[in-house]
PDB file of C-alpha atoms in Angstrom:
ATOM      1  CA  UNK A   1     -32.664  20.428 -13.645  1.00 37.00           C
ATOM      2  CA  UNK A   2     -35.229  23.614 -13.595  1.00 39.00           C
ATOM      3  CA  UNK A   3     -36.254  26.158 -16.397  1.00 39.00           C
ATOM      4  CA  UNK A   4     -34.052  28.552 -14.904  1.00 43.00           C
ATOM      5  CA  UNK A   5     -30.875  26.637 -14.352  1.00 42.00           C
ATOM      6  CA  UNK A   6     -31.154  25.161 -18.005  1.00 58.00           C
ATOM      7  CA  UNK A   7     -31.140  28.689 -19.284  1.00 77.00           C
ATOM      8  CA  UNK A   8     -28.459  29.398 -17.424  1.00 84.00           C
ATOM      9  CA  UNK A   9     -26.140  26.829 -18.814  1.00 92.00           C
ATOM     10  CA  UNK A  10     -24.121  24.355 -17.186  1.00 94.00           C
ATOM     11  CA  UNK A  11     -20.530  24.193 -15.556  1.00 95.00           C
ATOM     12  CA  UNK A  12     -18.699  20.598 -15.259  1.00 96.00           C
ATOM     13  CA  UNK A  13     -15.681  19.820 -13.012  1.00 95.00           C
ATOM     14  CA  UNK A  14     -14.077  17.263 -14.714  1.00 94.00           C
ATOM     15  CA  UNK A  15     -11.315  15.070 -12.084  1.00 91.00           C
ATOM     16  CA  UNK A  16      -9.267  12.291 -13.337  1.00 86.00           C
ATOM     17  CA  UNK A  17      -7.244  10.071 -11.322  1.00 83.00           C
ATOM     18  CA  UNK A  18      -3.454  10.500 -11.612  1.00 78.00           C
ATOM     19  CA  UNK A  19      -3.359   7.327 -10.578  1.00 80.00           C
ATOM     20  CA  UNK A  20      -5.165   5.925 -13.697  1.00 80.00           C
ATOM     21  CA  UNK A  21      -3.303   5.918 -17.185  1.00 83.00           C
ATOM     22  CA  UNK A  22      -3.990   8.925 -18.845  1.00 86.00           C
ATOM     23  CA  UNK A  23      -6.893   8.780 -21.826  1.00 88.00           C
ATOM     24  CA  UNK A  24      -8.662   6.125 -19.702  1.00 89.00           C
ATOM     25  CA  UNK A  25     -11.727   8.225 -18.915  1.00 93.00           C
ATOM     26  CA  UNK A  26     -15.426   7.013 -18.283  1.00 92.00           C
ATOM     27  CA  UNK A  27     -17.784   6.938 -21.306  1.00 94.00           C
ATOM     28  CA  UNK A  28     -19.899   9.901 -19.439  1.00 94.00           C
ATOM     29  CA  UNK A  29     -16.691  11.925 -19.531  1.00 95.00           C
ATOM     30  CA  UNK A  30     -16.285  11.485 -23.270  1.00 95.00           C
ATOM     31  CA  UNK A  31     -19.982  12.250 -24.157  1.00 95.00           C
ATOM     32  CA  UNK A  32     -19.751  15.123 -22.060  1.00 96.00           C
ATOM     33  CA  UNK A  33     -16.361  16.436 -23.051  1.00 96.00           C
ATOM     34  CA  UNK A  34     -17.564  15.724 -27.004  1.00 95.00           C
ATOM     35  CA  UNK A  35     -20.800  18.173 -26.201  1.00 95.00           C
ATOM     36  CA  UNK A  36     -19.286  20.909 -24.298  1.00 96.00           C
ATOM     37  CA  UNK A  37     -19.319  24.399 -25.665  1.00 95.00           C
ATOM     38  CA  UNK A  38     -15.793  24.791 -24.232  1.00 95.00           C
ATOM     39  CA  UNK A  39     -13.238  23.034 -22.438  1.00 96.00           C
ATOM     40  CA  UNK A  40     -11.019  24.570 -20.496  1.00 95.00           C
ATOM     41  CA  UNK A  41      -7.663  23.579 -18.408  1.00 94.00           C
ATOM     42  CA  UNK A  42      -5.389  25.834 -16.490  1.00 90.00           C
ATOM     43  CA  UNK A  43      -2.541  23.363 -16.372  1.00 90.00           C
ATOM     44  CA  UNK A  44      -0.840  23.085 -19.566  1.00 90.00           C
ATOM     45  CA  UNK A  45       1.016  19.783 -18.852  1.00 89.00           C
ATOM     46  CA  UNK A  46      -2.117  18.010 -17.648  1.00 90.00           C
ATOM     47  CA  UNK A  47      -1.837  14.539 -18.374  1.00 89.00           C
ATOM     48  CA  UNK A  48      -5.035  14.082 -20.308  1.00 93.00           C
ATOM     49  CA  UNK A  49      -4.496  16.757 -22.818  1.00 93.00           C
ATOM     50  CA  UNK A  50      -2.553  14.610 -25.446  1.00 94.00           C
ATOM     51  CA  UNK A  51      -5.434  12.231 -25.424  1.00 94.00           C
ATOM     52  CA  UNK A  52      -8.183  14.761 -25.607  1.00 95.00           C
ATOM     53  CA  UNK A  53      -6.566  16.511 -28.665  1.00 93.00           C
ATOM     54  CA  UNK A  54      -6.231  13.207 -30.178  1.00 94.00           C
ATOM     55  CA  UNK A  55      -9.900  12.641 -29.877  1.00 94.00           C
ATOM     56  CA  UNK A  56     -10.800  15.913 -31.292  1.00 95.00           C
ATOM     57  CA  UNK A  57     -11.353  18.019 -28.445  1.00 96.00           C
ATOM     58  CA  UNK A  58     -10.415  21.735 -28.204  1.00 95.00           C
ATOM     59  CA  UNK A  59      -8.698  22.416 -24.976  1.00 95.00           C
ATOM     60  CA  UNK A  60      -8.101  26.162 -24.202  1.00 95.00           C
ATOM     61  CA  UNK A  61      -5.381  26.959 -21.682  1.00 93.00           C
ATOM     62  CA  UNK A  62      -7.230  29.444 -19.777  1.00 89.00           C
ATOM     63  CA  UNK A  63      -8.153  29.980 -15.910  1.00 88.00           C
ATOM     64  CA  UNK A  64     -11.320  32.351 -16.103  1.00 87.00           C
ATOM     65  CA  UNK A  65     -12.691  33.706 -12.986  1.00 91.00           C
ATOM     66  CA  UNK A  66     -16.229  32.330 -11.418  1.00 93.00           C
ATOM     67  CA  UNK A  67     -18.121  35.298 -12.933  1.00 94.00           C
ATOM     68  CA  UNK A  68     -16.720  35.037 -16.477  1.00 93.00           C
ATOM     69  CA  UNK A  69     -17.862  31.289 -16.474  1.00 94.00           C
ATOM     70  CA  UNK A  70     -21.296  32.250 -15.415  1.00 94.00           C
ATOM     71  CA  UNK A  71     -21.885  34.976 -17.759  1.00 93.00           C
ATOM     72  CA  UNK A  72     -20.700  32.777 -20.660  1.00 94.00           C
ATOM     73  CA  UNK A  73     -22.824  29.933 -19.298  1.00 94.00           C
ATOM     74  CA  UNK A  74     -25.866  32.068 -19.395  1.00 91.00           C
ATOM     75  CA  UNK A  75     -25.796  33.355 -22.792  1.00 88.00           C
ATOM     76  CA  UNK A  76     -27.697  30.635 -24.667  1.00 86.00           C
ATOM     77  CA  UNK A  77     -27.236  28.069 -21.716  1.00 91.00           C
ATOM     78  CA  UNK A  78     -23.986  26.822 -22.862  1.00 94.00           C
ATOM     79  CA  UNK A  79     -21.864  24.070 -21.199  1.00 96.00           C
ATOM     80  CA  UNK A  80     -18.252  24.422 -20.126  1.00 96.00           C
ATOM     81  CA  UNK A  81     -15.988  21.863 -18.907  1.00 96.00           C
ATOM     82  CA  UNK A  82     -13.061  22.534 -16.581  1.00 95.00           C
ATOM     83  CA  UNK A  83     -10.695  19.716 -16.830  1.00 93.00           C
ATOM     84  CA  UNK A  84      -9.269  19.987 -13.187  1.00 90.00           C
ATOM     85  CA  UNK A  85      -5.912  20.025 -12.165  1.00 80.00           C
ATOM     86  CA  UNK A  86      -4.357  17.736  -9.843  1.00 69.00           C
ATOM     87  CA  UNK A  87      -4.577  19.974  -6.692  1.00 68.00           C
ATOM     88  CA  UNK A  88      -8.093  20.803  -7.646  1.00 73.00           C
ATOM     89  CA  UNK A  89      -9.740  24.360  -8.709  1.00 84.00           C
ATOM     90  CA  UNK A  90      -9.822  25.739  -5.505  1.00 86.00           C
ATOM     91  CA  UNK A  91     -10.260  29.193  -6.653  1.00 89.00           C
ATOM     92  CA  UNK A  92     -12.783  28.705  -9.109  1.00 91.00           C
ATOM     93  CA  UNK A  93     -15.242  26.613  -6.762  1.00 91.00           C
ATOM     94  CA  UNK A  94     -14.735  29.174  -3.843  1.00 92.00           C
ATOM     95  CA  UNK A  95     -15.742  31.873  -6.439  1.00 93.00           C
ATOM     96  CA  UNK A  96     -18.660  29.847  -7.713  1.00 93.00           C
ATOM     97  CA  UNK A  97     -19.789  29.319  -4.031  1.00 93.00           C
ATOM     98  CA  UNK A  98     -19.517  32.786  -3.437  1.00 93.00           C
ATOM     99  CA  UNK A  99     -21.496  33.720  -6.178  1.00 93.00           C
ATOM    100  CA  UNK A 100     -24.196  30.836  -5.464  1.00 91.00           C
ATOM    101  CA  UNK A 101     -24.761  32.125  -1.705  1.00 91.00           C
ATOM    102  CA  UNK A 102     -25.021  35.956  -2.629  1.00 90.00           C
ATOM    103  CA  UNK A 103     -28.574  35.042  -3.899  1.00 87.00           C
ATOM    104  CA  UNK A 104     -28.155  37.540  -6.860  1.00 88.00           C
ATOM    105  CA  UNK A 105     -27.022  35.685  -9.474  1.00 87.00           C
ATOM    106  CA  UNK A 106     -29.013  33.087 -11.398  1.00 90.00           C
ATOM    107  CA  UNK A 107     -26.220  30.192 -11.484  1.00 92.00           C
ATOM    108  CA  UNK A 108     -25.940  27.497 -13.905  1.00 93.00           C
ATOM    109  CA  UNK A 109     -26.059  23.736 -13.120  1.00 93.00           C
ATOM    110  CA  UNK A 110     -23.022  23.035 -11.482  1.00 94.00           C
ATOM    111  CA  UNK A 111     -21.463  19.528 -11.643  1.00 94.00           C
ATOM    112  CA  UNK A 112     -18.636  17.142 -10.283  1.00 93.00           C
ATOM    113  CA  UNK A 113     -18.079  14.649 -12.760  1.00 94.00           C
ATOM    114  CA  UNK A 114     -15.296  12.103 -11.876  1.00 92.00           C
ATOM    115  CA  UNK A 115     -13.793  11.220 -15.398  1.00 91.00           C
ATOM    116  CA  UNK A 116     -11.934   8.079 -13.630  1.00 86.00           C
ATOM    117  CA  UNK A 117     -11.649   6.341 -10.479  1.00 84.00           C
ATOM    118  CA  UNK A 118      -8.942   4.618  -8.411  1.00 83.00           C
ATOM    119  CA  UNK A 119      -8.078   1.057  -8.959  1.00 82.00           C
ATOM    120  CA  UNK A 120      -7.674  -1.289  -5.887  1.00 86.00           C
ATOM    121  CA  UNK A 121      -3.785  -0.658  -4.944  1.00 88.00           C
ATOM    122  CA  UNK A 122      -3.630   2.697  -6.541  1.00 85.00           C
ATOM    123  CA  UNK A 123      -2.231   4.647  -3.646  1.00 88.00           C
ATOM    124  CA  UNK A 124       0.794   2.463  -3.637  1.00 92.00           C
ATOM    125  CA  UNK A 125       1.795   4.568  -6.798  1.00 88.00           C
ATOM    126  CA  UNK A 126       1.465   7.481  -4.629  1.00 89.00           C
ATOM    127  CA  UNK A 127       3.759   6.019  -2.222  1.00 94.00           C
ATOM    128  CA  UNK A 128       6.270   4.685  -4.857  1.00 94.00           C
ATOM    129  CA  UNK A 129       6.406   8.409  -6.327  1.00 91.00           C
ATOM    130  CA  UNK A 130       7.062   9.768  -2.661  1.00 94.00           C
ATOM    131  CA  UNK A 131       9.604   7.643  -1.874  1.00 96.00           C
ATOM    132  CA  UNK A 132      11.363   8.319  -5.108  1.00 95.00           C
ATOM    133  CA  UNK A 133      11.053  12.045  -4.161  1.00 95.00           C
ATOM    134  CA  UNK A 134      12.179  11.711  -0.735  1.00 96.00           C
ATOM    135  CA  UNK A 135      15.082   9.473  -1.967  1.00 97.00           C
ATOM    136  CA  UNK A 136      16.171  12.241  -4.127  1.00 95.00           C
ATOM    137  CA  UNK A 137      15.677  15.536  -1.957  1.00 96.00           C
ATOM    138  CA  UNK A 138      15.775  14.443   1.892  1.00 97.00           C
ATOM    139  CA  UNK A 139      19.388  14.522   3.085  1.00 97.00           C
ATOM    140  CA  UNK A 140      19.123  11.612   5.255  1.00 96.00           C
ATOM    141  CA  UNK A 141      17.183   9.420   3.487  1.00 96.00           C
ATOM    142  CA  UNK A 142      19.408   9.800   0.292  1.00 96.00           C
ATOM    143  CA  UNK A 143      22.139   8.555   2.596  1.00 96.00           C
ATOM    144  CA  UNK A 144      20.719   5.471   3.631  1.00 97.00           C
ATOM    145  CA  UNK A 145      21.725   1.912   2.565  1.00 96.00           C
ATOM    146  CA  UNK A 146      20.224  -1.646   3.066  1.00 97.00           C
ATOM    147  CA  UNK A 147      22.596  -2.161   5.869  1.00 95.00           C
ATOM    148  CA  UNK A 148      21.910   0.816   7.681  1.00 95.00           C
ATOM    149  CA  UNK A 149      18.128   0.461   7.392  1.00 95.00           C
ATOM    150  CA  UNK A 150      18.030  -3.488   8.607  1.00 93.00           C
ATOM    151  CA  UNK A 151      17.349  -2.551  12.382  1.00 92.00           C
ATOM    152  CA  UNK A 152      14.356  -0.660  11.294  1.00 94.00           C
ATOM    153  CA  UNK A 153      12.861  -3.737   9.491  1.00 93.00           C
ATOM    154  CA  UNK A 154      13.176  -5.452  12.614  1.00 90.00           C
ATOM    155  CA  UNK A 155      11.718  -2.844  14.852  1.00 93.00           C
ATOM    156  CA  UNK A 156       8.419  -2.065  12.494  1.00 95.00           C
ATOM    157  CA  UNK A 157       7.775  -5.961  12.392  1.00 92.00           C
ATOM    158  CA  UNK A 158       7.833  -6.149  15.863  1.00 90.00           C
ATOM    159  CA  UNK A 159       5.644  -3.173  16.415  1.00 94.00           C
ATOM    160  CA  UNK A 160       3.426  -4.901  13.980  1.00 95.00           C
ATOM    161  CA  UNK A 161       3.219  -7.925  15.976  1.00 91.00           C
ATOM    162  CA  UNK A 162       2.604  -5.661  18.999  1.00 91.00           C
ATOM    163  CA  UNK A 163      -0.626  -3.943  17.173  1.00 94.00           C
ATOM    164  CA  UNK A 164      -1.585  -7.345  16.273  1.00 93.00           C
ATOM    165  CA  UNK A 165      -1.561  -8.777  19.626  1.00 89.00           C
ATOM    166  CA  UNK A 166      -3.276  -5.686  21.108  1.00 89.00           C
ATOM    167  CA  UNK A 167      -6.062  -5.669  18.947  1.00 92.00           C
ATOM    168  CA  UNK A 168      -5.821  -2.008  17.872  1.00 92.00           C
ATOM    169  CA  UNK A 169      -6.799  -1.566  14.356  1.00 95.00           C
ATOM    170  CA  UNK A 170      -5.826   2.292  13.817  1.00 96.00           C
ATOM    171  CA  UNK A 171      -2.327   0.990  15.420  1.00 95.00           C
ATOM    172  CA  UNK A 172      -2.624  -1.956  13.013  1.00 96.00           C
ATOM    173  CA  UNK A 173      -2.821   0.348   9.650  1.00 96.00           C
ATOM    174  CA  UNK A 174      -0.336   2.378  10.816  1.00 97.00           C
ATOM    175  CA  UNK A 175       2.448  -0.220  11.469  1.00 97.00           C
ATOM    176  CA  UNK A 176       1.407  -2.416   8.127  1.00 97.00           C
ATOM    177  CA  UNK A 177       2.342   0.908   6.669  1.00 97.00           C
ATOM    178  CA  UNK A 178       5.505   1.294   8.301  1.00 97.00           C
ATOM    179  CA  UNK A 179       6.519  -1.878   7.152  1.00 97.00           C
ATOM    180  CA  UNK A 180       5.069  -1.490   3.866  1.00 97.00           C
ATOM    181  CA  UNK A 181       7.559   1.856   3.794  1.00 97.00           C
ATOM    182  CA  UNK A 182      10.537  -0.375   4.468  1.00 97.00           C
ATOM    183  CA  UNK A 183       9.783  -2.581   1.414  1.00 97.00           C
ATOM    184  CA  UNK A 184       9.323   0.361  -1.024  1.00 97.00           C
ATOM    185  CA  UNK A 185      12.677   2.090   0.722  1.00 98.00           C
ATOM    186  CA  UNK A 186      14.747  -0.886   0.243  1.00 98.00           C
ATOM    187  CA  UNK A 187      13.435  -1.597  -3.549  1.00 97.00           C
ATOM    188  CA  UNK A 188      14.069   2.295  -4.114  1.00 97.00           C
ATOM    189  CA  UNK A 189      17.833   1.771  -2.835  1.00 98.00           C
ATOM    190  CA  UNK A 190      18.026  -1.327  -4.961  1.00 97.00           C
ATOM    191  CA  UNK A 191      17.545   0.724  -8.076  1.00 97.00           C
ATOM    192  CA  UNK A 192      20.665   2.567  -7.680  1.00 96.00           C
ATOM    193  CA  UNK A 193      22.914  -0.628  -7.386  1.00 95.00           C
ATOM    194  CA  UNK A 194      25.460  -0.411 -10.348  1.00 95.00           C
ATOM    195  CA  UNK A 195      25.812  -4.422 -10.346  1.00 95.00           C
ATOM    196  CA  UNK A 196      22.118  -5.821  -9.907  1.00 96.00           C
ATOM    197  CA  UNK A 197      19.730  -3.187  -9.853  1.00 97.00           C
ATOM    198  CA  UNK A 198      16.061  -3.680  -9.230  1.00 97.00           C
ATOM    199  CA  UNK A 199      12.904  -1.832  -8.695  1.00 96.00           C
ATOM    200  CA  UNK A 200       9.694  -2.012  -6.725  1.00 96.00           C
ATOM    201  CA  UNK A 201       8.220  -3.574  -9.719  1.00 96.00           C
ATOM    202  CA  UNK A 202      10.617  -6.350  -9.820  1.00 97.00           C
ATOM    203  CA  UNK A 203       9.913  -7.145  -6.373  1.00 97.00           C
ATOM    204  CA  UNK A 204       6.039  -7.519  -6.904  1.00 96.00           C
ATOM    205  CA  UNK A 205       6.771  -9.295 -10.147  1.00 96.00           C
ATOM    206  CA  UNK A 206       8.812 -11.802  -8.071  1.00 96.00           C
ATOM    207  CA  UNK A 207       6.492 -12.293  -5.280  1.00 95.00           C
ATOM    208  CA  UNK A 208       3.371 -12.444  -7.924  1.00 95.00           C
ATOM    209  CA  UNK A 209       5.419 -14.967  -9.906  1.00 93.00           C
ATOM    210  CA  UNK A 210       5.921 -17.004  -6.560  1.00 90.00           C
ATOM    211  CA  UNK A 211       2.410 -17.031  -5.245  1.00 91.00           C
ATOM    212  CA  UNK A 212       1.085 -18.238  -8.516  1.00 91.00           C
ATOM    213  CA  UNK A 213       3.409 -21.073  -8.748  1.00 88.00           C
ATOM    214  CA  UNK A 214       3.003 -22.111  -5.120  1.00 86.00           C
ATOM    215  CA  UNK A 215      -0.854 -21.837  -5.250  1.00 89.00           C
ATOM    216  CA  UNK A 216      -1.399 -24.519  -8.399  1.00 88.00           C
ATOM    217  CA  UNK A 217      -5.109 -25.105  -6.539  1.00 88.00           C
ATOM    218  CA  UNK A 218      -6.030 -21.840  -7.590  1.00 90.00           C
ATOM    219  CA  UNK A 219      -4.058 -20.852 -10.465  1.00 90.00           C
ATOM    220  CA  UNK A 220      -3.418 -24.599 -11.948  1.00 87.00           C
ATOM    221  CA  UNK A 221      -5.330 -27.716 -12.030  1.00 86.00           C
ATOM    222  CA  UNK A 222      -4.393 -28.952  -8.556  1.00 86.00           C
ATOM    223  CA  UNK A 223      -7.154 -29.516  -5.754  1.00 88.00           C
ATOM    224  CA  UNK A 224      -6.823 -28.328  -2.427  1.00 86.00           C
ATOM    225  CA  UNK A 225      -9.933 -28.651   0.270  1.00 87.00           C
ATOM    226  CA  UNK A 226      -8.227 -27.929   3.221  1.00 91.00           C
ATOM    227  CA  UNK A 227      -5.636 -25.847   4.725  1.00 89.00           C
ATOM    228  CA  UNK A 228      -3.618 -28.972   5.251  1.00 84.00           C
ATOM    229  CA  UNK A 229      -3.494 -29.673   1.576  1.00 86.00           C
ATOM    230  CA  UNK A 230      -2.673 -26.015   0.763  1.00 86.00           C
ATOM    231  CA  UNK A 231       0.446 -26.516   3.316  1.00 80.00           C
ATOM    232  CA  UNK A 232       1.289 -29.859   1.387  1.00 79.00           C
ATOM    233  CA  UNK A 233       1.264 -28.160  -1.912  1.00 77.00           C
ATOM    234  CA  UNK A 234       2.987 -25.137  -0.829  1.00 79.00           C
ATOM    235  CA  UNK A 235       5.875 -27.402   1.149  1.00 74.00           C
ATOM    236  CA  UNK A 236       6.424 -29.529  -1.992  1.00 75.00           C
ATOM    237  CA  UNK A 237       6.424 -26.457  -4.318  1.00 78.00           C
ATOM    238  CA  UNK A 238       8.944 -25.064  -2.317  1.00 75.00           C
ATOM    239  CA  UNK A 239      11.098 -27.662  -1.682  1.00 72.00           C
ATOM    240  CA  UNK A 240      11.400 -27.944  -5.797  1.00 74.00           C
ATOM    241  CA  UNK A 241      12.209 -24.543  -5.910  1.00 74.00           C
ATOM    242  CA  UNK A 242      14.815 -24.368  -3.372  1.00 73.00           C
ATOM    243  CA  UNK A 243      16.439 -27.632  -3.789  1.00 74.00           C
ATOM    244  CA  UNK A 244      17.471 -27.583  -0.226  1.00 74.00           C
ATOM    245  CA  UNK A 245      19.825 -30.200   1.063  1.00 78.00           C
ATOM    246  CA  UNK A 246      18.359 -30.144   4.982  1.00 85.00           C
ATOM    247  CA  UNK A 247      15.268 -29.040   6.353  1.00 84.00           C
ATOM    248  CA  UNK A 248      17.021 -26.240   8.251  1.00 89.00           C
ATOM    249  CA  UNK A 249      17.992 -24.583   5.077  1.00 87.00           C
ATOM    250  CA  UNK A 250      16.544 -21.197   4.655  1.00 85.00           C
ATOM    251  CA  UNK A 251      15.825 -20.844   8.714  1.00 89.00           C
ATOM    252  CA  UNK A 252      17.288 -17.732   9.564  1.00 88.00           C
ATOM    253  CA  UNK A 253      19.665 -18.209  12.679  1.00 89.00           C
ATOM    254  CA  UNK A 254      19.251 -14.538  13.710  1.00 86.00           C
ATOM    255  CA  UNK A 255      15.733 -14.729  14.696  1.00 88.00           C
ATOM    256  CA  UNK A 256      14.755 -14.425  18.290  1.00 90.00           C
ATOM    257  CA  UNK A 257      15.687 -17.581  20.142  1.00 92.00           C
ATOM    258  CA  UNK A 258      12.372 -19.231  21.165  1.00 92.00           C
ATOM    259  CA  UNK A 259      11.028 -18.654  17.356  1.00 92.00           C
ATOM    260  CA  UNK A 260      14.274 -20.111  16.075  1.00 93.00           C
ATOM    261  CA  UNK A 261      13.728 -23.335  18.284  1.00 93.00           C
ATOM    262  CA  UNK A 262      10.035 -23.590  17.239  1.00 93.00           C
ATOM    263  CA  UNK A 263      10.842 -23.067  13.424  1.00 92.00           C
ATOM    264  CA  UNK A 264      13.521 -25.921  13.592  1.00 94.00           C
ATOM    265  CA  UNK A 265      11.069 -28.088  15.551  1.00 93.00           C
ATOM    266  CA  UNK A 266       8.227 -27.306  12.781  1.00 91.00           C
ATOM    267  CA  UNK A 267      10.743 -28.367   9.981  1.00 88.00           C
ATOM    268  CA  UNK A 268      11.611 -31.418  11.562  1.00 90.00           C
ATOM    269  CA  UNK A 269       7.644 -32.611  12.460  1.00 89.00           C
ATOM    270  CA  UNK A 270       6.758 -31.662   8.991  1.00 83.00           C
ATOM    271  CA  UNK A 271       9.450 -33.656   7.364  1.00 82.00           C
ATOM    272  CA  UNK A 272       8.630 -36.600   9.522  1.00 85.00           C
ATOM    273  CA  UNK A 273      12.152 -36.870  11.195  1.00 87.00           C
ATOM    274  CA  UNK A 274      12.522 -38.428  14.532  1.00 86.00           C
ATOM    275  CA  UNK A 275      14.870 -35.871  16.054  1.00 91.00           C
ATOM    276  CA  UNK A 276      14.399 -34.920  19.729  1.00 92.00           C
ATOM    277  CA  UNK A 277      16.250 -31.927  21.271  1.00 91.00           C
ATOM    278  CA  UNK A 278      19.638 -32.827  22.252  1.00 92.00           C
ATOM    279  CA  UNK A 279      20.222 -33.370  25.899  1.00 90.00           C
ATOM    280  CA  UNK A 280      22.164 -31.043  27.903  1.00 89.00           C
ATOM    281  CA  UNK A 281      22.884 -28.639  30.975  1.00 92.00           C
ATOM    282  CA  UNK A 282      21.360 -25.106  31.492  1.00 94.00           C
ATOM    283  CA  UNK A 283      18.610 -22.923  30.960  1.00 95.00           C
ATOM    284  CA  UNK A 284      19.194 -22.895  27.039  1.00 95.00           C
ATOM    285  CA  UNK A 285      18.484 -26.657  26.825  1.00 95.00           C
ATOM    286  CA  UNK A 286      15.211 -26.066  29.333  1.00 94.00           C
ATOM    287  CA  UNK A 287      13.955 -23.467  26.946  1.00 95.00           C
ATOM    288  CA  UNK A 288      14.863 -25.214  23.600  1.00 95.00           C
ATOM    289  CA  UNK A 289      12.624 -28.128  24.979  1.00 94.00           C
ATOM    290  CA  UNK A 290       9.892 -26.283  25.973  1.00 94.00           C
ATOM    291  CA  UNK A 291       9.839 -24.051  22.549  1.00 94.00           C
ATOM    292  CA  UNK A 292       9.836 -27.794  20.988  1.00 94.00           C
ATOM    293  CA  UNK A 293       6.937 -28.695  23.157  1.00 94.00           C
ATOM    294  CA  UNK A 294       5.001 -25.585  22.349  1.00 95.00           C
ATOM    295  CA  UNK A 295       5.376 -25.863  18.624  1.00 93.00           C
ATOM    296  CA  UNK A 296       3.895 -29.545  18.878  1.00 93.00           C
ATOM    297  CA  UNK A 297       1.119 -28.281  20.700  1.00 94.00           C
ATOM    298  CA  UNK A 298       0.269 -25.683  18.506  1.00 93.00           C
ATOM    299  CA  UNK A 299       1.337 -22.536  20.266  1.00 94.00           C
ATOM    300  CA  UNK A 300       3.758 -19.906  19.258  1.00 93.00           C
ATOM    301  CA  UNK A 301       6.267 -19.915  21.960  1.00 94.00           C
ATOM    302  CA  UNK A 302       7.131 -16.059  21.409  1.00 91.00           C
ATOM    303  CA  UNK A 303       3.448 -15.075  21.568  1.00 91.00           C
ATOM    304  CA  UNK A 304       3.269 -16.998  24.687  1.00 93.00           C
ATOM    305  CA  UNK A 305       6.551 -15.933  26.344  1.00 93.00           C
ATOM    306  CA  UNK A 306       5.307 -12.081  25.398  1.00 91.00           C
ATOM    307  CA  UNK A 307       1.597 -12.670  26.909  1.00 91.00           C
ATOM    308  CA  UNK A 308       3.313 -13.969  30.009  1.00 94.00           C
ATOM    309  CA  UNK A 309       5.597 -10.874  30.040  1.00 93.00           C
ATOM    310  CA  UNK A 310       2.700  -8.529  29.541  1.00 90.00           C
ATOM    311  CA  UNK A 311       1.034  -9.836  32.353  1.00 93.00           C
ATOM    312  CA  UNK A 312       4.591  -9.455  34.597  1.00 94.00           C
ATOM    313  CA  UNK A 313       4.462  -6.211  33.592  1.00 91.00           C
ATOM    314  CA  UNK A 314       1.137  -5.233  34.570  1.00 91.00           C
ATOM    315  CA  UNK A 315       1.985  -7.082  38.108  1.00 94.00           C
ATOM    316  CA  UNK A 316       4.846  -4.626  38.344  1.00 94.00           C
ATOM    317  CA  UNK A 317       2.755  -1.713  37.766  1.00 92.00           C
ATOM    318  CA  UNK A 318       0.193  -2.774  40.245  1.00 92.00           C
ATOM    319  CA  UNK A 319       2.890  -3.328  42.579  1.00 93.00           C
ATOM    320  CA  UNK A 320       3.884   0.558  41.797  1.00 92.00           C
ATOM    321  CA  UNK A 321       0.249   1.741  41.958  1.00 87.00           C
ATOM    322  CA  UNK A 322      -0.057   2.160  38.241  1.00 75.00           C
ATOM    323  CA  UNK A 323      -2.686   1.111  35.721  1.00 65.00           C
ATOM    324  CA  UNK A 324      -1.394  -2.210  33.898  1.00 55.00           C
ATOM    325  CA  UNK A 325      -2.538  -1.323  30.644  1.00 55.00           C
ATOM    326  CA  UNK A 326      -0.773   1.761  30.210  1.00 50.00           C
ATOM    327  CA  UNK A 327       2.536   1.613  28.416  1.00 48.00           C
ATOM    328  CA  UNK A 328       5.873   2.950  30.270  1.00 41.00           C
TER     329      UNK A 328
END
């Protein structure tokens, strides 16, 4: 800091993440607030204000122009802290930039001080908030039901699988977001149920409890040093939770045929049951036998068929004189 800058004072733009509980500011932020000559905030409803006042900090409801702040700071090298609103302080920062760029004004030190940082996963709070507003204000979204959205869940899951198989990282990120939207959307609808409402927090709490319970080697006293041992823990815990009478219980029959056959074969193999596929005539039984064989060999029959179908598509497009890697 130069002598001239010190004499001209200091303007601090203090930002705080709205995704972090108000009042949880960093120690440098509290030090700066307590030492400031003035603390200004243009938003009278700012989430931090009650906590600043509780800490004995006087906050002025004001939005002075850039020149006014520069003049104030220059009178005795004062420090002003501006508590930034959620949308930022564009008018002030633009004004300060113009003054500094003119070369005719002795500018105070300008500092951007983050008072709070987002925690991992904090943007999920934004998604929940946005979904809540969309549910209330969008004519289409406000009318949707679990049943009406079911088809989109299936579509988004397939698009996610396609992005994974294509190896497209940008597409993968987007499709994961679309799947996440389905979860948040359904949870928001569930809040309105008159008999058995639940929220996205309840959904998260349920899966957190399940993950902890099914990972005793991480959160408990069990041990597991191989993926096979982990799977054994998972299956034992799941069997106790579900109390199923058959290894086929819980297998969704509405999934694609090859995936269904492979899932049933996996349950049979894991349980150590000597059940062979039923003999029968027709392509269905032939496909069933192929799916069971693929599962035993560690091959996902659905993925294998999709790969073969893509090769078939490329062959078709080549015959048409078109590039094989362009979606139709």
